[in-house]
Amino acid sequence: MAELTLVEAVNDALHTELARDDDVMVLGEDVGRAGGVFRATAGLRDRFGENRCVDTPLAEAGILGSAVGLCMAGWRPVVEMQYDAFSYPSLNQLITHVGRYRWRTGGRMEFPITIRMPYGGGVRAPELHDDSPETYYVHTPGIKVAIPSTPADAKGLLAAAIRDPDPVVVFEPKLVYRTARGEVPEGEHVVPLGQARIARAGTDVTLLCYGAMVPVCEAAADALDVSCEIVDLRSLRPLDEETILTSVAKTGRVVIVHEAPRTVGFGAELAALIAEKAIFDLQGPVLRVTGFDVPYPYWSIEDAYMPSAERVASAVRSLF
Amino acid sequence: MAELTLVEAVNDALHTELARDDDVMVLGEDVGRAGGVFRATAGLRDRFGENRCVDTPLAEAGILGSAVGLCMAGWRPVVEMQYDAFSYPSLNQLITHVGRYRWRTGGRMEFPITIRMPYGGGVRAPELHDDSPETYYVHTPGIKVAIPSTPADAKGLLAAAIRDPDPVVVFEPKLVYRTARGEVPEGEHVVPLGQARIARAGTDVTLLCYGAMVPVCEAAADALDVSCEIVDLRSLRPLDEETILTSVAKTGRVVIVHEAPRTVGFGAELAALIAEKAIFDLQGPVLRVTGFDVPYPYWSIEDAYMPSAERVASAVRSLF
Amino acid sequence: MATAHPELAPGLTDADLLELYRRMVLLRTYDERSVVYHRQGRIGTYAIFWNHEAIQAGATFALGDDDWIFPSYRESAIGLVRGMPAETILQWWRGQPSGWWNPADWNVASIAVPIASHLPHATGLAWGKKLKGEDAVAMAFFGDGATSEGEFHEGVNFAAVLGAPVVFVCNNNQWAISTPLSAQTRAQSLADKASGYGIPGVTVDGLDVLAVHAAAHEAVERARSGGGPTLIECVHYRAAPHATADDPRAYIDLERVEQERANECVGRFERLLKDAGVLTDELAAEVKQACEDVMRAGIAAAESEPPADPELLFTHAYVDPPGNMRHG
Amino acid sequence: MATAHPELAPGLTDADLLELYRRMVLLRTYDERSVVYHRQGRIGTYAIFWNHEAIQAGATFALGDDDWIFPSYRESAIGLVRGMPAETILQWWRGQPSGWWNPADWNVASIAVPIASHLPHATGLAWGKKLKGEDAVAMAFFGDGATSEGEFHEGVNFAAVLGAPVVFVCNNNQWAISTPLSAQTRAQSLADKASGYGIPGVTVDGLDVLAVHAAAHEAVERARSGGGPTLIECVHYRAAPHATADDPRAYIDLERVEQERANECVGRFERLLKDAGVLTDELAAEVKQACEDVMRAGIAAAESEPPADPELLFTHAYVDPPGNMRHG
Ligand SMILES: Cc1ncc(C[n+]2csc(CCOP(=O)(O)OP(=O)(O)O)c2C)c(N)n1
Ligand SMILES: Cc1ncc(C[n+]2csc(CCOP(=O)(O)OP(=O)(O)O)c2C)c(N)n1
Ligand SMILES: [Mg+2]
Ligand SMILES: [Mg+2]
């Protein structure tokens, strides 16, 4: 075990998986010479060569589209999108091809693409470096989505994504890239997709969250005198319905937290799941604490946009 | 009043609004010389000239991006995306600019863009002519979304969209383009955004739906011996929460129906709304009948993908 | 291999010329029968490629079996040149499962419906094969309208930068449905776009199968020998509707269409081969007959398939599906 | 207007030359002070444009006040040439509301962060003005890396097809963060891309303000007279980090950077003007002093603004907001 930051754990996973499987390659903008604008791909080009850690032209559809072709040639491409909001030019490839191509071949070809990107707000950056685009991805059939909140999970989920035979998108919470530190298993470490993590056991209310909202929920729980069970989803598709429903059955109260805008944010899916399968367990309304349905603001007021421990805590209080 | 098909009503709205306001112009692929592949823009180029009904190059990001600039020059562009799935190349413009530009200018510039497109399945078409992409649009801050199910609403909602000062996306249910016929007011006709329509009043269960799923819900209601209240949302943003909650308060049972894939489809938002604001009105789980989280299939089996009256009816029965 | 008619096509034997002819006739027969099948309600909407046969047969004749073809809907039947059964392609247009072939079986990618979106795939495949030391070339087909799309630009530029062995074949039929070439570009020729990528670009007569083949042959050799991609523009004029659903009379130049039909590419090649003494009336009739048999057998095989199992909705979406996949 | 130094710049008077010089110094001062302010924690991450002043001042000097400028983050301070207060731009980098100006006040569009995404906007604006009979020209700035994006391609092609009066100014500093030009294109020059759109393309020395101006002047005249868009490539070599967060030592050629710094564009123009007797040491000192005063006043004004009201989250998102907008 080594103590690493979250972004160091991402780098560790990439080194480990490229060393383990010669078919794994990394491509994206500035991933090679610079080792990534967050250093997530540092050292890969020197160690594995410029053909397995490729600085591409500045064109996201070209990057993801080439990755589809690379799969046809037997590669397992790991694509970096430099930032959340800069992945949007690749959405046409994602929706029309990445999520559909295997189906199109009658299941006879595999497209084990991993798309990883830093996501989320609170980093005091210029416009469009703050989005939480998970809805665009998880709504797209054929795509799996994972979001770690700890260094160990950042390594394990990325390894699982790279080894997964289906396309997987891994959103890395850039807000805690360097502040989230923790023990990370050395060598191969895989956290299976579809298993939520009970970040904190509790009895009175269930807080459903992921990524950078996990520490926010923990801070809220610390400030509350009711017992909060914090479920870190880790994976949005496949979704660990059992862990969610078990917790809700126990507590009867739910607050869902995410940064993304509220309307059809992933919280809506969680609320719908509960409204369908746990309706008679509920002792109160299913509440959401989310980003607003407005453009992500300039950073002087971003703290008012981001769900805060205070907003989460007051939502919880309103349930009692 | 004239009896028109839904696509004729769209054409009527465009003729009426271009005649009413010299700043309104139409642009897109094949909207001019051919009058649109569904004839939605027929006659506009001859009547208003090639500068107000423009056949653009084949490039959706270019189309929507130019529309942003056209707004800056004082135009009210009405953009046609030829089909649902062919709008995806424009998503980067939609998310990074169309939804944000007014905010970016401190509210001092307006971007009254209308994006209209035929959407939805069941039309026995080759791949990628069948998508229901409303989630990608309604999740995007700054964007409004309307979806008519009748010819009169197709005209009235499109007119409202064109006159609206904010960007509005209008999804036209191509499955009923020519089969939905009805009385349409002549001349100016506006249906305000944000007002749902009670397609059928009832007492036992609320069916929430829009677009081509309204007739499916009507067929299901006909087949059922419980009294169904069918709410045709007409507009997803702004959303008529009051009509929805009033109906749910009355019936205590809800089935939500849409074609789009289930995960974070708009049904999730509706279920979340109810789970938050109507939880104590409910006598049963909130059910969704939707497309599946798989690629839209080849048409020989598309009927198994599309929500059917049978699937809706059995969902309703399961509530009693 | 020696050629008896070097004046026609250096490097091609009479057997090659006849095979090329056979492929054109096969494509032509597929297309003409498909329009009839559509009218009879035996296939769905269909994208007609009548008079595009010289481009499709000519360009692909320069490929080896290990090379990959990336078709658009306009080249839906291009698998025929690789021996793909007609029923497979007919089933695609009938919306039937067996129409969704395994690209690896034929080295023919799935039919790309979103315009220009398959160009980056061709680039990625060619680049990926090169990185693995395999010497496969990728050939991508697309139209004049496709050159306006961002993904055309990104796909070609990636190939150029990566030195990927790709041949980009632009079917410039001068129309994108109802939109004329003049509304797509102000360039003198679409081949002019090549210089913006630092790659060779050539323009050929899209109705001259030997000219198309010669250009493709040169491009394939260049790609294989590490020279990177080439853009080939094949110019003609769409002489048929865009698809069975389209009525071009509203926009197209009907006189020009008549001229094009009079000069259609299969008959043109047929006359050439007959004048050169390579093809006889008897042989031509045999070839035509054989192609019609292929189609008759193809539609029969297609129609004899059992209805698709709705379970197929779920079978192929994921290797390892999420638990809630069937929950709709 | 007569010019005293036609050998320097035909059509430019001494007053013009001095104003051009002043604008370069103002931009240079803005940039150098901003790096300091960043180090002092008084502004956020900042995209440095040191040695890009000749491009920004030279190209925009060819515009009239009714013409529009479409900047990328690299041209964040370009509003200065239109008289935009320094504090406005500083506030953008401080994430403060007053940094988000009204484009119509200055005919300067908002700073475009997504690469190349603003090119279609410039095209749409120029086209739209033309359709309304106004003769405004749009000038869009973007980098070498931007030319790889699909939206560059679509934006330029639309302008060409529509005959929109746009001048596309490519700041070819030969780096996209850490990615060298050789990884963006195989083209001989980025100006070569113009022929693919059927428009004129020219390459100029990006450190020669008069060369940039001359090319821009010709392009603006052409656009205004109905000649459509032009692509201008301004070549230099990035002599500063991409942004305050970037450490180029990992990838850049430091010797080359030294040469570039020695030949930096402001000093080069200053020497030229002094040799020609247009500029004196005293005047140069005055100009520099005035620019530093502008910055001192600018940062003071910025820092004296009250903290932003969180209510601004909601004020400008919609003209007519949905009822649930505040529900988070
Ligand atoms: C991204 C995208 N936009 C729009 C369409 C709808 N569409 C189908 S064919 C076509 C015209 C294509 O013209 P061209 O590229 O010249 O090819 P051709 O049909 O002439 O072979 C259009 C606009 C599409 N399939 N994909
Ligand atoms: C669509 C998009 N992708 C990625 C980025 C991240 N990014 C910011 S600047 C930059 C490099 C741009 O290089 P170039 O176009 O040469 O302009 P320069 O920075 O050199 O002025 C990148 C990749 C972005 N802003 N937008
Ligand atoms: Mg064409
Ligand atoms: Mg650059």
PDB file of C-alpha atoms in Angstrom, chain C residues 110-212:
ATOM      1  CA  SER C 110     -20.923  -1.758 -40.953  1.00  0.00           C
ATOM      2  CA  ILE C 111     -22.876   0.617 -43.178  1.00  0.00           C
ATOM      3  CA  ALA C 112     -22.374   4.133 -41.836  1.00  0.00           C
ATOM      4  CA  VAL C 113     -25.579   6.138 -41.738  1.00  0.00           C
ATOM      5  CA  PRO C 114     -24.376   9.337 -40.029  1.00  0.00           C
ATOM      6  CA  ILE C 115     -22.590  11.247 -42.771  1.00  0.00           C
ATOM      7  CA  ALA C 116     -18.781  11.219 -42.549  1.00  0.00           C
ATOM      8  CA  SER C 117     -18.826   9.636 -39.096  1.00  0.00           C
ATOM      9  CA  HIS C 118     -17.040   6.518 -40.379  1.00  0.00           C
ATOM     10  CA  LEU C 119     -13.967   8.335 -41.681  1.00  0.00           C
ATOM     11  CA  PRO C 120     -12.304   8.434 -38.249  1.00  0.00           C
ATOM     12  CA  HIS C 121     -13.035   4.705 -37.951  1.00  0.00           C
ATOM     13  CA  ALA C 122     -11.188   3.986 -41.169  1.00  0.00           C
ATOM     14  CA  THR C 123      -8.315   6.089 -39.890  1.00  0.00           C
ATOM     15  CA  GLY C 124      -8.258   4.317 -36.538  1.00  0.00           C
ATOM     16  CA  LEU C 125      -8.358   0.872 -38.093  1.00  0.00           C
ATOM     17  CA  ALA C 126      -5.598   1.623 -40.585  1.00  0.00           C
ATOM     18  CA  TRP C 127      -3.462   3.279 -37.947  1.00  0.00           C
ATOM     19  CA  GLY C 128      -4.091   0.443 -35.488  1.00  0.00           C
ATOM     20  CA  LYS C 129      -3.162  -2.226 -38.024  1.00  0.00           C
ATOM     21  CA  LYS C 130      -0.017  -0.304 -38.892  1.00  0.00           C
ATOM     22  CA  LEU C 131       0.931  -0.080 -35.215  1.00  0.00           C
ATOM     23  CA  LYS C 132       0.524  -3.849 -35.003  1.00  0.00           C
ATOM     24  CA  GLY C 133       2.745  -4.362 -38.013  1.00  0.00           C
ATOM     25  CA  GLU C 134      -0.036  -5.572 -40.293  1.00  0.00           C
ATOM     26  CA  ASP C 135      -0.039  -3.981 -43.702  1.00  0.00           C
ATOM     27  CA  ALA C 136      -3.782  -3.576 -44.233  1.00  0.00           C
ATOM     28  CA  VAL C 137      -5.101  -0.517 -46.028  1.00  0.00           C
ATOM     29  CA  ALA C 138      -8.497   1.048 -45.262  1.00  0.00           C
ATOM     30  CA  MET C 139     -10.701   2.513 -47.990  1.00  0.00           C
ATOM     31  CA  ALA C 140     -13.528   4.824 -46.932  1.00  0.00           C
ATOM     32  CA  PHE C 141     -16.390   5.916 -49.181  1.00  0.00           C
ATOM     33  CA  PHE C 142     -18.386   9.099 -48.708  1.00  0.00           C
ATOM     34  CA  GLY C 143     -20.159  11.743 -50.741  1.00  0.00           C
ATOM     35  CA  ASP C 144     -19.619  15.330 -51.766  1.00  0.00           C
ATOM     36  CA  GLY C 145     -21.923  16.554 -49.014  1.00  0.00           C
ATOM     37  CA  ALA C 146     -19.890  14.592 -46.480  1.00  0.00           C
ATOM     38  CA  THR C 147     -16.911  16.829 -47.136  1.00  0.00           C
ATOM     39  CA  SER C 148     -18.744  19.625 -45.294  1.00  0.00           C
ATOM     40  CA  GLU C 149     -18.886  17.667 -42.042  1.00  0.00           C
ATOM     41  CA  GLY C 150     -16.399  18.222 -39.232  1.00  0.00           C
ATOM     42  CA  GLU C 151     -15.805  14.487 -38.966  1.00  0.00           C
ATOM     43  CA  PHE C 152     -14.601  14.357 -42.561  1.00  0.00           C
ATOM     44  CA  HIS C 153     -12.034  16.997 -41.633  1.00  0.00           C
ATOM     45  CA  GLU C 154     -10.978  15.314 -38.415  1.00  0.00           C
ATOM     46  CA  GLY C 155     -10.833  11.838 -39.911  1.00  0.00           C
ATOM     47  CA  VAL C 156      -8.706  12.847 -42.894  1.00  0.00           C
ATOM     48  CA  ASN C 157      -6.433  15.076 -40.840  1.00  0.00           C
ATOM     49  CA  PHE C 158      -5.812  12.323 -38.286  1.00  0.00           C
ATOM     50  CA  ALA C 159      -4.907   9.919 -41.076  1.00  0.00           C
ATOM     51  CA  ALA C 160      -2.499  12.441 -42.566  1.00  0.00           C
ATOM     52  CA  VAL C 161      -0.820  13.240 -39.254  1.00  0.00           C
ATOM     53  CA  LEU C 162      -0.556   9.594 -38.232  1.00  0.00           C
ATOM     54  CA  GLY C 163       0.513   8.475 -41.698  1.00  0.00           C
ATOM     55  CA  ALA C 164      -2.334   5.978 -41.606  1.00  0.00           C
ATOM     56  CA  PRO C 165      -2.757   3.887 -44.766  1.00  0.00           C
ATOM     57  CA  VAL C 166      -6.200   5.126 -45.789  1.00  0.00           C
ATOM     58  CA  VAL C 167      -7.691   5.810 -49.196  1.00  0.00           C
ATOM     59  CA  PHE C 168     -10.503   8.348 -48.976  1.00  0.00           C
ATOM     60  CA  VAL C 169     -12.838   7.891 -51.914  1.00  0.00           C
ATOM     61  CA  CYS C 170     -15.247  10.762 -52.425  1.00  0.00           C
ATOM     62  CA  ASN C 171     -18.262   9.912 -54.525  1.00  0.00           C
ATOM     63  CA  ASN C 172     -18.910  13.382 -55.910  1.00  0.00           C
ATOM     64  CA  ASN C 173     -22.306  12.926 -57.530  1.00  0.00           C
ATOM     65  CA  GLN C 174     -22.788  16.680 -57.112  1.00  0.00           C
ATOM     66  CA  TRP C 175     -25.874  16.362 -54.920  1.00  0.00           C
ATOM     67  CA  ALA C 176     -26.555  15.853 -51.237  1.00  0.00           C
ATOM     68  CA  ILE C 177     -30.204  14.878 -51.485  1.00  0.00           C
ATOM     69  CA  SER C 178     -31.501  18.193 -52.908  1.00  0.00           C
ATOM     70  CA  THR C 179     -28.458  20.293 -52.097  1.00  0.00           C
ATOM     71  CA  PRO C 180     -26.150  20.994 -55.040  1.00  0.00           C
ATOM     72  CA  LEU C 181     -22.372  20.916 -54.815  1.00  0.00           C
ATOM     73  CA  SER C 182     -22.349  24.706 -55.171  1.00  0.00           C
ATOM     74  CA  ALA C 183     -24.039  24.891 -51.753  1.00  0.00           C
ATOM     75  CA  GLN C 184     -21.409  22.595 -50.184  1.00  0.00           C
ATOM     76  CA  THR C 185     -18.208  24.236 -51.283  1.00  0.00           C
ATOM     77  CA  ARG C 186     -16.616  27.060 -53.203  1.00  0.00           C
ATOM     78  CA  ALA C 187     -13.534  24.945 -53.919  1.00  0.00           C
ATOM     79  CA  GLN C 188     -12.548  24.368 -57.529  1.00  0.00           C
ATOM     80  CA  SER C 189     -12.601  20.664 -56.841  1.00  0.00           C
ATOM     81  CA  LEU C 190     -13.051  18.544 -53.757  1.00  0.00           C
ATOM     82  CA  ALA C 191      -9.596  17.107 -54.387  1.00  0.00           C
ATOM     83  CA  ASP C 192      -8.279  20.582 -53.549  1.00  0.00           C
ATOM     84  CA  LYS C 193      -9.043  19.819 -49.930  1.00  0.00           C
ATOM     85  CA  ALA C 194      -6.128  17.375 -49.899  1.00  0.00           C
ATOM     86  CA  SER C 195      -3.483  20.093 -49.825  1.00  0.00           C
ATOM     87  CA  GLY C 196      -4.953  21.373 -46.570  1.00  0.00           C
ATOM     88  CA  TYR C 197      -4.008  18.026 -45.068  1.00  0.00           C
ATOM     89  CA  GLY C 198      -0.680  17.768 -46.843  1.00  0.00           C
ATOM     90  CA  ILE C 199      -1.753  14.661 -48.737  1.00  0.00           C
ATOM     91  CA  PRO C 200      -2.153  13.905 -52.449  1.00  0.00           C
ATOM     92  CA  GLY C 201      -5.557  14.573 -53.969  1.00  0.00           C
ATOM     93  CA  VAL C 202      -6.744  13.507 -57.403  1.00  0.00           C
ATOM     94  CA  THR C 203      -9.916  13.959 -59.423  1.00  0.00           C
ATOM     95  CA  VAL C 204     -11.136  11.255 -61.768  1.00  0.00           C
ATOM     96  CA  ASP C 205     -14.149  10.605 -63.959  1.00  0.00           C
ATOM     97  CA  GLY C 206     -16.492   8.644 -61.719  1.00  0.00           C
ATOM     98  CA  LEU C 207     -18.029   6.870 -64.670  1.00  0.00           C
ATOM     99  CA  ASP C 208     -14.686   5.582 -65.977  1.00  0.00           C
ATOM    100  CA  VAL C 209     -14.047   2.419 -63.985  1.00  0.00           C
ATOM    101  CA  LEU C 210     -10.471   2.079 -65.242  1.00  0.00           C
ATOM    102  CA  ALA C 211      -9.619   5.653 -64.306  1.00  0.00           C
ATOM    103  CA  VAL C 212     -11.053   5.103 -60.825  1.00  0.00           C
TER     104      VAL C 212
END
